[in-house]
One Martini backbone bead per residue (centre of mass of N, CA, C, O) as a GRO file, in nm:
protein
  389
    1MET     BB    1  -0.270   0.947   0.775
    2LYS     BB    2  -0.344   1.499   0.480
    3ARG     BB    3  -0.422   1.620   0.231
    4THR     BB    4  -0.443   1.883  -0.029
    5PRO     BB    5  -0.718   1.807  -0.114
    6HIS     BB    6  -0.835   1.519   0.004
    7TRP     BB    7  -1.066   1.432  -0.191
    8GLN     BB    8  -0.913   1.496  -0.454
    9ARG     BB    9  -0.668   1.314  -0.416
   10LYS     BB   10  -0.829   1.043  -0.391
   11ALA     BB   11  -0.962   1.056  -0.668
   12ILE     BB   12  -0.704   1.052  -0.832
   13ALA     BB   13  -0.589   0.792  -0.710
   14PHE     BB   14  -0.813   0.606  -0.807
   15LEU     BB   15  -0.759   0.643  -1.111
   16LEU     BB   16  -0.460   0.560  -1.110
   17ALA     BB   17  -0.500   0.277  -1.001
   18GLY     BB   18  -0.665   0.168  -1.243
   19LEU     BB   19  -0.434   0.232  -1.464
   20LEU     BB   20  -0.161   0.101  -1.291
   21LEU     BB   21  -0.173  -0.189  -1.173
   22LEU     BB   22  -0.038  -0.362  -1.411
   23ALA     BB   23   0.253  -0.202  -1.366
   24VAL     BB   24   0.272  -0.326  -1.079
   25PRO     BB   25   0.444  -0.502  -0.887
   26GLY     BB   26   0.223  -0.741  -0.729
   27PHE     BB   27  -0.069  -0.652  -0.904
   28ASN     BB   28  -0.122  -0.883  -1.087
   29ARG     BB   29  -0.412  -0.993  -1.275
   30THR     BB   30  -0.652  -1.230  -1.369
   31ALA     BB   31  -0.917  -1.240  -1.545
   32SER     BB   32  -1.257  -1.327  -1.426
   33ALA     BB   33  -1.589  -1.437  -1.415
   34ALA     BB   34  -1.536  -1.558  -1.161
   35ALA     BB   35  -1.537  -1.581  -0.843
   36PRO     BB   36  -1.323  -1.526  -0.610
   37VAL     BB   37  -1.075  -1.681  -0.414
   38CYS     BB   38  -1.007  -1.619  -0.102
   39GLY     BB   39  -0.788  -1.561   0.120
   40SER     BB   40  -0.598  -1.660   0.417
   41GLY     BB   41  -0.436  -1.557   0.665
   42ASP     BB   42  -0.115  -1.521   0.504
   43HIS     BB   43  -0.141  -1.601   0.191
   44GLY     BB   44   0.157  -1.728   0.162
   45LEU     BB   45   0.348  -1.517   0.290
   46LEU     BB   46   0.669  -1.493   0.387
   47PRO     BB   47   0.803  -1.769   0.498
   48GLU     BB   48   1.105  -1.706   0.555
   49LEU     BB   49   1.063  -1.464   0.743
   50GLN     BB   50   0.896  -1.612   0.954
   51VAL     BB   51   1.113  -1.818   1.031
   52LYS     BB   52   1.331  -1.619   1.110
   53ASN     BB   53   1.173  -1.479   1.337
   54ALA     BB   54   1.110  -1.728   1.509
   55ALA     BB   55   1.413  -1.806   1.566
   56SER     BB   56   1.462  -1.505   1.712
   57GLY     BB   57   1.173  -1.410   1.854
   58ALA     BB   58   1.025  -1.270   1.643
   59THR     BB   59   0.785  -1.061   1.473
   60MET     BB   60   0.546  -0.968   1.287
   61ALA     BB   61   0.514  -0.615   1.175
   62PHE     BB   62   0.327  -0.323   1.163
   63SER     BB   63   0.409   0.027   1.094
   64ASP     BB   64   0.235   0.071   0.819
   65ILE     BB   65  -0.047   0.223   0.639
   66GLU     BB   66  -0.193   0.253   0.290
   67PHE     BB   67  -0.493   0.381   0.128
   68LEU     BB   68  -0.640   0.491  -0.173
   69ASN     BB   69  -0.864   0.275  -0.131
   70ALA     BB   70  -1.061   0.010  -0.052
   71ASP     BB   71  -0.869  -0.187  -0.242
   72THR     BB   72  -0.597  -0.007  -0.241
   73GLY     BB   73  -0.289  -0.118  -0.074
   74ARG     BB   74  -0.056  -0.093   0.212
   75ALA     BB   75   0.187  -0.291   0.407
   76ALA     BB   76   0.440  -0.233   0.658
   77GLY     BB   77   0.771  -0.348   0.785
   78ASN     BB   78   1.008  -0.586   0.884
   79GLY     BB   79   1.119  -0.633   0.561
   80PHE     BB   80   0.826  -0.539   0.434
   81MET     BB   81   0.575  -0.547   0.158
   82ILE     BB   82   0.225  -0.529   0.107
   83GLY     BB   83  -0.068  -0.601  -0.113
   84THR     BB   84  -0.383  -0.470  -0.252
   85SER     BB   85  -0.660  -0.471  -0.528
   86ASP     BB   86  -0.935  -0.635  -0.372
   87GLY     BB   87  -0.995  -0.581  -0.057
   88GLY     BB   88  -0.831  -0.860   0.055
   89CYS     BB   89  -0.860  -1.124  -0.100
   90GLN     BB   90  -0.571  -1.045  -0.205
   91PHE     BB   91  -0.219  -1.086  -0.151
   92GLN     BB   92   0.103  -0.927  -0.207
   93LYS     BB   93   0.427  -0.917  -0.271
   94ILE     BB   94   0.649  -0.636  -0.300
   95TYR     BB   95   0.859  -0.658  -0.047
   96GLU     BB   96   1.198  -0.797   0.029
   97GLY     BB   97   1.441  -0.692   0.287
   98GLN     BB   98   1.640  -0.447   0.453
   99TRP     BB   99   1.388  -0.277   0.505
  100ASN     BB  100   1.263  -0.091   0.783
  101PHE     BB  101   0.962   0.030   0.821
  102ARG     BB  102   0.799   0.340   0.951
  103ASP     BB  103   0.714   0.520   0.689
  104ILE     BB  104   0.452   0.577   0.451
  105ASP     BB  105   0.412   0.733   0.105
  106PHE     BB  106   0.130   0.748  -0.138
  107PRO     BB  107  -0.003   0.950  -0.387
  108ASN     BB  108   0.020   0.683  -0.553
  109ASN     BB  109   0.068   0.362  -0.714
  110VAL     BB  110   0.391   0.430  -0.779
  111HIS     BB  111   0.470   0.665  -0.593
  112GLY     BB  112   0.715   0.663  -0.316
  113TRP     BB  113   0.777   0.693   0.041
  114ALA     BB  114   1.029   0.645   0.310
  115LEU     BB  115   1.097   0.542   0.639
  116ALA     BB  116   1.416   0.377   0.711
  117SER     BB  117   1.591   0.094   0.816
  118VAL     BB  118   1.868  -0.118   0.856
  119GLN     BB  119   1.727  -0.336   0.997
  120ASP     BB  120   1.859  -0.280   1.329
  121GLY     BB  121   1.898   0.003   1.286
  122GLN     BB  122   1.878   0.350   1.392
  123GLN     BB  123   1.898   0.478   1.135
  124VAL     BB  124   1.733   0.712   0.918
  125TYR     BB  125   1.587   0.688   0.591
  126LEU     BB  126   1.531   0.816   0.272
  127ILE     BB  127   1.302   0.663   0.045
  128ALA     BB  128   1.236   0.553  -0.302
  129THR     BB  129   0.969   0.495  -0.548
  130ALA     BB  130   0.869   0.393  -0.911
  131ASP     BB  131   0.718   0.075  -0.856
  132GLY     BB  132   0.525   0.051  -0.584
  133GLY     BB  133   0.782  -0.097  -0.395
  134ALA     BB  134   0.989  -0.305  -0.518
  135THR     BB  135   1.190  -0.059  -0.531
  136TRP     BB  136   1.475   0.115  -0.373
  137LYS     BB  137   1.602   0.448  -0.296
  138ARG     BB  138   1.835   0.656  -0.170
  139LEU     BB  139   1.817   0.976  -0.023
  140GLY     BB  140   2.099   1.077   0.009
  141SER     BB  141   2.394   1.029   0.224
  142GLY     BB  142   2.210   1.028   0.488
  143ALA     BB  143   2.054   1.073   0.755
  144VAL     BB  144   1.748   1.150   0.917
  145THR     BB  145   1.508   1.346   1.132
  146PHE     BB  146   1.261   1.223   1.054
  147GLU     BB  147   0.924   1.099   1.155
  148ARG     BB  148   0.769   1.219   0.899
  149ILE     BB  149   0.573   1.206   0.591
  150ASP     BB  150   0.434   1.434   0.315
  151PHE     BB  151   0.297   1.387  -0.003
  152LEU     BB  152   0.119   1.563  -0.253
  153ASP     BB  153   0.317   1.449  -0.477
  154ASN     BB  154   0.590   1.376  -0.686
  155THR     BB  155   0.752   1.653  -0.551
  156HIS     BB  156   0.574   1.748  -0.305
  157GLY     BB  157   0.686   1.795   0.045
  158PHE     BB  158   0.708   1.673   0.391
  159GLY     BB  159   0.917   1.704   0.686
  160TYR     BB  160   0.909   1.564   1.026
  161ASN     BB  161   0.943   1.689   1.350
  162ARG     BB  162   0.871   1.823   1.642
  163ALA     BB  163   1.053   2.102   1.576
  164SER     BB  164   1.045   2.046   1.254
  165THR     BB  165   1.024   2.175   0.909
  166TYR     BB  166   1.015   2.041   0.570
  167TYR     BB  167   1.083   2.114   0.213
  168THR     BB  168   0.990   1.981  -0.115
  169ALA     BB  169   1.033   2.015  -0.501
  170ASP     BB  170   1.218   1.720  -0.581
  171GLY     BB  171   1.136   1.442  -0.434
  172GLY     BB  172   1.370   1.461  -0.184
  173VAL     BB  173   1.658   1.571  -0.254
  174THR     BB  174   1.570   1.852  -0.139
  175TRP     BB  175   1.578   2.084   0.153
  176THR     BB  176   1.372   2.314   0.342
  177ARG     BB  177   1.317   2.522   0.596
  178VAL     BB  178   1.041   2.593   0.798
  179ALA     BB  179   0.886   2.839   0.954
  180THR     BB  180   0.845   2.832   1.308
  181PRO     BB  181   0.766   2.857   1.610
  182ALA     BB  182   0.865   2.878   1.906
  183ASN     BB  183   0.825   2.571   2.056
  184THR     BB  184   0.771   2.362   1.856
  185ARG     BB  185   0.556   2.037   1.885
  186GLY     BB  186   0.406   2.032   1.605
  187ALA     BB  187   0.329   1.996   1.257
  188GLU     BB  188   0.109   2.115   0.973
  189PHE     BB  189   0.083   2.086   0.613
  190THR     BB  190  -0.141   2.138   0.326
  191SER     BB  191   0.065   2.351   0.217
  192ARG     BB  192   0.300   2.581   0.158
  193GLN     BB  193   0.112   2.807   0.309
  194ASN     BB  194  -0.055   2.601   0.493
  195GLY     BB  195  -0.051   2.595   0.861
  196TRP     BB  196   0.046   2.419   1.169
  197ALA     BB  197   0.106   2.470   1.534
  198VAL     BB  198   0.249   2.335   1.825
  199VAL     BB  199   0.283   2.519   2.127
  200VAL     BB  200   0.497   2.554   2.403
  201GLN     BB  201   0.431   2.658   2.756
  202PRO     BB  202   0.594   2.632   3.019
  203GLY     BB  203   0.362   2.619   3.288
  204ALA     BB  204   0.081   2.680   3.097
  205SER     BB  205   0.064   2.582   2.764
  206TYR     BB  206  -0.111   2.543   2.476
  207LYS     BB  207  -0.059   2.634   2.123
  208VAL     BB  208  -0.244   2.710   1.828
  209MET     BB  209  -0.113   2.776   1.512
  210LYS     BB  210  -0.137   2.995   1.212
  211THR     BB  211  -0.075   2.979   0.853
  212ALA     BB  212  -0.086   3.166   0.510
  213ASN     BB  213   0.259   3.221   0.439
  214GLY     BB  214   0.475   2.983   0.504
  215GLY     BB  215   0.572   3.117   0.806
  216LYS     BB  216   0.603   3.430   0.831
  217SER     BB  217   0.325   3.408   0.989
  218TRP     BB  218   0.138   3.396   1.309
  219SER     BB  219  -0.168   3.273   1.458
  220LEU     BB  220  -0.401   3.245   1.698
  221SER     BB  221  -0.641   2.969   1.777
  222LEU     BB  222  -0.538   2.805   2.051
  223THR     BB  223  -0.592   2.751   2.410
  224ALA     BB  224  -0.433   2.515   2.653
  225SER     BB  225  -0.417   2.445   2.962
  226PHE     BB  226  -0.078   2.349   3.087
  227ALA     BB  227   0.200   2.267   3.279
  228TYR     BB  228   0.315   2.000   3.082
  229PRO     BB  229   0.408   2.049   2.791
  230GLU     BB  230   0.522   1.861   2.493
  231PHE     BB  231   0.306   1.754   2.260
  232GLY     BB  232   0.163   1.742   1.917
  233ARG     BB  233  -0.123   1.726   1.679
  234VAL     BB  234  -0.219   1.809   1.347
  235TYR     BB  235  -0.533   1.792   1.164
  236ALA     BB  236  -0.617   1.849   0.808
  237SER     BB  237  -0.940   1.908   0.620
  238GLY     BB  238  -1.033   2.157   0.488
  239LYS     BB  239  -1.230   2.286   0.749
  240GLN     BB  240  -1.108   2.069   0.924
  241VAL     BB  241  -0.975   2.051   1.270
  242TYR     BB  242  -0.719   1.882   1.469
  243ALA     BB  243  -0.613   1.865   1.820
  244LEU     BB  244  -0.348   1.676   1.967
  245LEU     BB  245  -0.299   1.668   2.323
  246TYR     BB  246  -0.050   1.589   2.548
  247GLY     BB  247   0.014   1.440   2.833
  248GLY     BB  248   0.084   1.210   3.042
  249THR     BB  249   0.293   0.916   3.137
  250GLY     BB  250   0.174   0.607   3.302
  251MET     BB  251   0.108   0.288   3.348
  252SER     BB  252   0.023   0.261   3.039
  253GLN     BB  253  -0.068   0.573   3.035
  254THR     BB  254  -0.253   0.839   2.853
  255SER     BB  255  -0.299   1.170   2.834
  256TYR     BB  256  -0.569   1.365   2.663
  257SER     BB  257  -0.662   1.598   2.397
  258LEU     BB  258  -0.946   1.673   2.173
  259TYR     BB  259  -0.974   1.904   1.913
  260ALA     BB  260  -1.236   2.080   1.723
  261SER     BB  261  -1.284   2.215   1.383
  262ALA     BB  262  -1.523   2.351   1.127
  263ASN     BB  263  -1.354   2.659   1.068
  264GLN     BB  264  -1.036   2.678   1.061
  265GLY     BB  265  -1.006   2.778   1.383
  266LYS     BB  266  -1.222   2.977   1.503
  267THR     BB  267  -1.349   2.723   1.647
  268TRP     BB  268  -1.383   2.503   1.944
  269THR     BB  269  -1.392   2.152   2.045
  270ARG     BB  270  -1.403   1.939   2.326
  271VAL     BB  271  -1.414   1.607   2.275
  272ILE     BB  272  -1.152   1.502   2.441
  273ALA     BB  273  -1.078   1.419   2.805
  274GLU     BB  274  -0.815   1.212   2.916
  275SER     BB  275  -0.776   1.098   3.228
  276THR     BB  276  -0.514   0.954   3.438
  277ALA     BB  277  -0.340   0.797   3.681
  278GLY     BB  278  -0.059   0.791   3.523
  279GLY     BB  279  -0.092   1.084   3.346
  280GLY     BB  280  -0.318   1.256   3.443
  281PRO     BB  281  -0.422   1.532   3.325
  282ALA     BB  282  -0.585   1.691   3.088
  283PRO     BB  283  -0.574   1.914   2.865
  284GLY     BB  284  -0.736   2.174   2.970
  285SER     BB  285  -1.074   2.321   2.973
  286GLY     BB  286  -1.398   2.259   3.026
  287ALA     BB  287  -1.593   2.154   2.805
  288LEU     BB  288  -1.711   1.814   2.720
  289GLN     BB  289  -1.795   1.510   2.565
  290HIS     BB  290  -1.541   1.321   2.659
  291ASP     BB  291  -1.347   1.117   2.906
  292LYS     BB  292  -1.316   0.908   2.664
  293GLY     BB  293  -1.170   0.716   2.439
  294PRO     BB  294  -1.075   0.488   2.244
  295ALA     BB  295  -1.044   0.212   2.456
  296LYS     BB  296  -0.946   0.381   2.698
  297GLY     BB  297  -0.669   0.500   2.566
  298LYS     BB  298  -0.437   0.545   2.356
  299PRO     BB  299  -0.335   0.747   2.107
  300GLY     BB  300  -0.323   0.751   1.774
  301ASN     BB  301  -0.408   0.788   1.470
  302MET     BB  302  -0.538   0.996   1.213
  303GLN     BB  303  -0.837   1.047   0.996
  304LEU     BB  304  -0.927   1.258   0.723
  305VAL     BB  305  -1.248   1.338   0.547
  306GLY     BB  306  -1.278   1.612   0.433
  307ASP     BB  307  -1.513   1.824   0.619
  308ALA     BB  308  -1.628   1.577   0.846
  309SER     BB  309  -1.443   1.324   0.868
  310ALA     BB  310  -1.326   1.132   1.162
  311PHE     BB  311  -1.040   0.934   1.289
  312LEU     BB  312  -0.956   0.740   1.591
  313VAL     BB  313  -0.709   0.557   1.741
  314GLY     BB  314  -0.720   0.319   2.015
  315TYR     BB  315  -0.522   0.184   2.303
  316SER     BB  316  -0.510  -0.093   2.552
  317PRO     BB  317  -0.277  -0.268   2.713
  318ALA     BB  318  -0.438  -0.359   2.967
  319GLY     BB  319  -0.714  -0.439   2.803
  320GLY     BB  320  -0.671  -0.548   2.506
  321GLU     BB  321  -0.756  -0.290   2.310
  322VAL     BB  322  -0.901  -0.184   1.989
  323ALA     BB  323  -1.015   0.141   1.858
  324VAL     BB  324  -1.267   0.357   1.718
  325GLY     BB  325  -1.320   0.697   1.658
  326ARG     BB  326  -1.594   0.930   1.556
  327SER     BB  327  -1.674   1.182   1.303
  328LEU     BB  328  -1.941   1.327   1.072
  329ASN     BB  329  -1.930   1.663   1.192
  330ALA     BB  330  -1.659   1.804   1.285
  331GLY     BB  331  -1.713   1.741   1.618
  332LYS     BB  332  -2.004   1.773   1.727
  333THR     BB  333  -1.984   1.460   1.725
  334TRP     BB  334  -1.906   1.150   1.915
  335THR     BB  335  -1.784   0.802   1.858
  336ASN     BB  336  -1.728   0.508   2.032
  337LEU     BB  337  -1.620   0.203   1.926
  338PRO     BB  338  -1.583  -0.114   1.901
  339PRO     BB  339  -1.360  -0.356   1.984
  340VAL     BB  340  -1.053  -0.521   1.948
  341PRO     BB  341  -0.812  -0.733   1.991
  342GLY     BB  342  -0.524  -0.569   2.147
  343TYR     BB  343  -0.238  -0.321   2.161
  344GLU     BB  344  -0.221  -0.201   1.859
  345GLY     BB  345  -0.276   0.080   1.614
  346ILE     BB  346  -0.356   0.138   1.258
  347ILE     BB  347  -0.491   0.378   1.023
  348SER     BB  348  -0.701   0.374   0.707
  349PHE     BB  349  -0.911   0.628   0.539
  350PRO     BB  350  -1.049   0.690   0.221
  351ASP     BB  351  -1.332   0.701   0.366
  352SER     BB  352  -1.630   0.717   0.569
  353THR     BB  353  -1.656   0.374   0.561
  354LYS     BB  354  -1.375   0.285   0.450
  355GLY     BB  355  -1.128   0.070   0.618
  356TRP     BB  356  -0.811   0.031   0.798
  357MET     BB  357  -0.637  -0.209   1.031
  358ALA     BB  358  -0.354  -0.239   1.232
  359VAL     BB  359  -0.273  -0.519   1.455
  360ARG     BB  360  -0.161  -0.616   1.770
  361GLY     BB  361  -0.194  -0.901   1.909
  362LEU     BB  362  -0.215  -1.095   2.198
  363ASN     BB  363   0.003  -1.312   2.038
  364GLY     BB  364   0.167  -1.128   1.814
  365GLU     BB  365   0.003  -1.058   1.592
  366ALA     BB  366  -0.053  -0.961   1.245
  367ILE     BB  367  -0.335  -0.753   1.167
  368LEU     BB  368  -0.579  -0.713   0.903
  369TYR     BB  369  -0.838  -0.483   0.881
  370ALA     BB  370  -1.184  -0.433   0.773
  371THR     BB  371  -1.421  -0.171   0.677
  372SER     BB  372  -1.783  -0.070   0.582
  373ASP     BB  373  -1.887   0.108   0.868
  374GLY     BB  374  -1.674   0.309   1.008
  375GLY     BB  375  -1.581   0.093   1.260
  376SER     BB  376  -1.808  -0.091   1.388
  377SER     BB  377  -1.673  -0.317   1.205
  378TRP     BB  378  -1.455  -0.616   1.167
  379GLN     BB  379  -1.233  -0.777   0.921
  380ALA     BB  380  -1.020  -1.022   0.871
  381LYS     BB  381  -0.763  -1.048   0.603
  382LEU     BB  382  -0.483  -1.073   0.772
  383THR     BB  383  -0.239  -1.319   0.925
  384PHE     BB  384   0.029  -1.312   1.138
  385LYS     BB  385   0.188  -1.500   1.338
  386GLY     BB  386   0.286  -1.549   1.654
  387ASN     BB  387   0.503  -1.635   1.949
  388SER     BB  388   0.304  -1.648   2.155
  389ARG     BB  389   0.152  -1.846   2.448
   0.00000   0.00000   0.00000
């Protein structure tokens, strides 16, 4: 779910995927002139893990997904990683073991990094793979404070938590802290020099700041009035930038505002301002396009493609719906699309029409959906059954 330049990186990844698929464990296929017979349900994957989870009352769950293109990608969860190289016709087991994945990042089809805990442990470790995810090694001697990671290539990447940003130039072996403004509560760097930060001013507002010199200096790009700012997230790709600013949470409801810029933060449009009874008012003021986001629920992750396309997943625990909202013109217009049943969702869009979504179903299922029309409709490609009745 972000790298710079986004379209160029995905194009390179597409070529690498085609060259390297046969070298990656779990992705080997035998060529055939006949049309493939696609799998269904759980594709016969991870039967022992499913039985183990069922016996303990747990369910299979996806914590993160990432697709390099419409055909090739991975989905990871509690003790497993699976993948497909043919658009979900067939899935293969890539990894099964001790690591419970929380966040995965693959700049290409061979090299990847992840944040993971050991089984039910609370400490989070940074781990890396050089064989597509089949085997993993821990980097560093102890736990990390990162909440998410973003690698631009095989050596350069960023590690984030709400208050801090770190940079590596040696594949995650060593890290240096990047200077961000005081009271930063969410940052995003698209390169070592260019970055964004959400800054909170208690009792007053959110401020979105921008740097073009690696954090040495910062300039103001956006101010959104709000009495109780907590944290936010910036997404950037090419000229388009989105700022997701969170309001309060209560009664399974979250208030938020989504701002969009088509010119690298020179001007902004308030795309969504969703106020809720449980979460209170949405941050900011003034004109808005929509007073509800996708599924009229909580915001999940965003995916930006090039200079114009953006997708946001939203989910309503009370309504039992998961949906995607999108803009194809850098936020000038926004459309909330039809939902699927579920409680939570994660999305990965490698281009402006083809995407994937992992959903926790109404009965505890873990479902992988694919779309070929930009999220207007979804087809289930894999389902692990839940334990709910």
